[in-house]
Coordinates of C-alpha atoms in Angstrom, one line a residue:
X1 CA 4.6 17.8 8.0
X2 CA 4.9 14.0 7.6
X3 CA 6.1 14.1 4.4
X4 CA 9.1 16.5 5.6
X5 CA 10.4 14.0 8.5
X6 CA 10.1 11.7 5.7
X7 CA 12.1 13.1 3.4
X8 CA 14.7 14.3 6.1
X9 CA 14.9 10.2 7.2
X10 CA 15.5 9.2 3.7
X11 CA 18.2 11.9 3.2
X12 CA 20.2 10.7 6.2
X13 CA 20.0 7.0 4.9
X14 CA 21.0 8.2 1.3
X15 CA 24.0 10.0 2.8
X16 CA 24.6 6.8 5.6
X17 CA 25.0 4.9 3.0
X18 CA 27.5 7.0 0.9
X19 CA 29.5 7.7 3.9
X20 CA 29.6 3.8 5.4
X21 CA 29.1 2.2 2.8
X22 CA 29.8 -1.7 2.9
X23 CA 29.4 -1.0 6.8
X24 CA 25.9 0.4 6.2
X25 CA 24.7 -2.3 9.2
X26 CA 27.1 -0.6 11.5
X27 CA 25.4 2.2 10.4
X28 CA 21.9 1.1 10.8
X29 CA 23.0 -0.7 14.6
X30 CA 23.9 3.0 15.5
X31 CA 21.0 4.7 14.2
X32 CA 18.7 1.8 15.4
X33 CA 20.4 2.9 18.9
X34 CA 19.7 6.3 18.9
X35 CA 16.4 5.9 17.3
X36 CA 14.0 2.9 18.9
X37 CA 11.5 2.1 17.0

């Protein structure tokens, strides 16, 4: 089940940083938002 959510986290980040790209903190400072760890 873990490995699932893993593997769905690392997708997103993957495809972040193809979509952002150079503005992959803007990125991350969004996601960060959303998600507080």
């Amino acid at each position: 089940e873990y490995g699932l959510i893993i593997a769905l986290v690392a997708v997103v980040a993957i495809a972040g940083m193809t979509i952002f790209g150079d503005d992959i903190s803007l990125f991350l400072e969004t996601l960060g938002g959303k998600f507080v760890f």
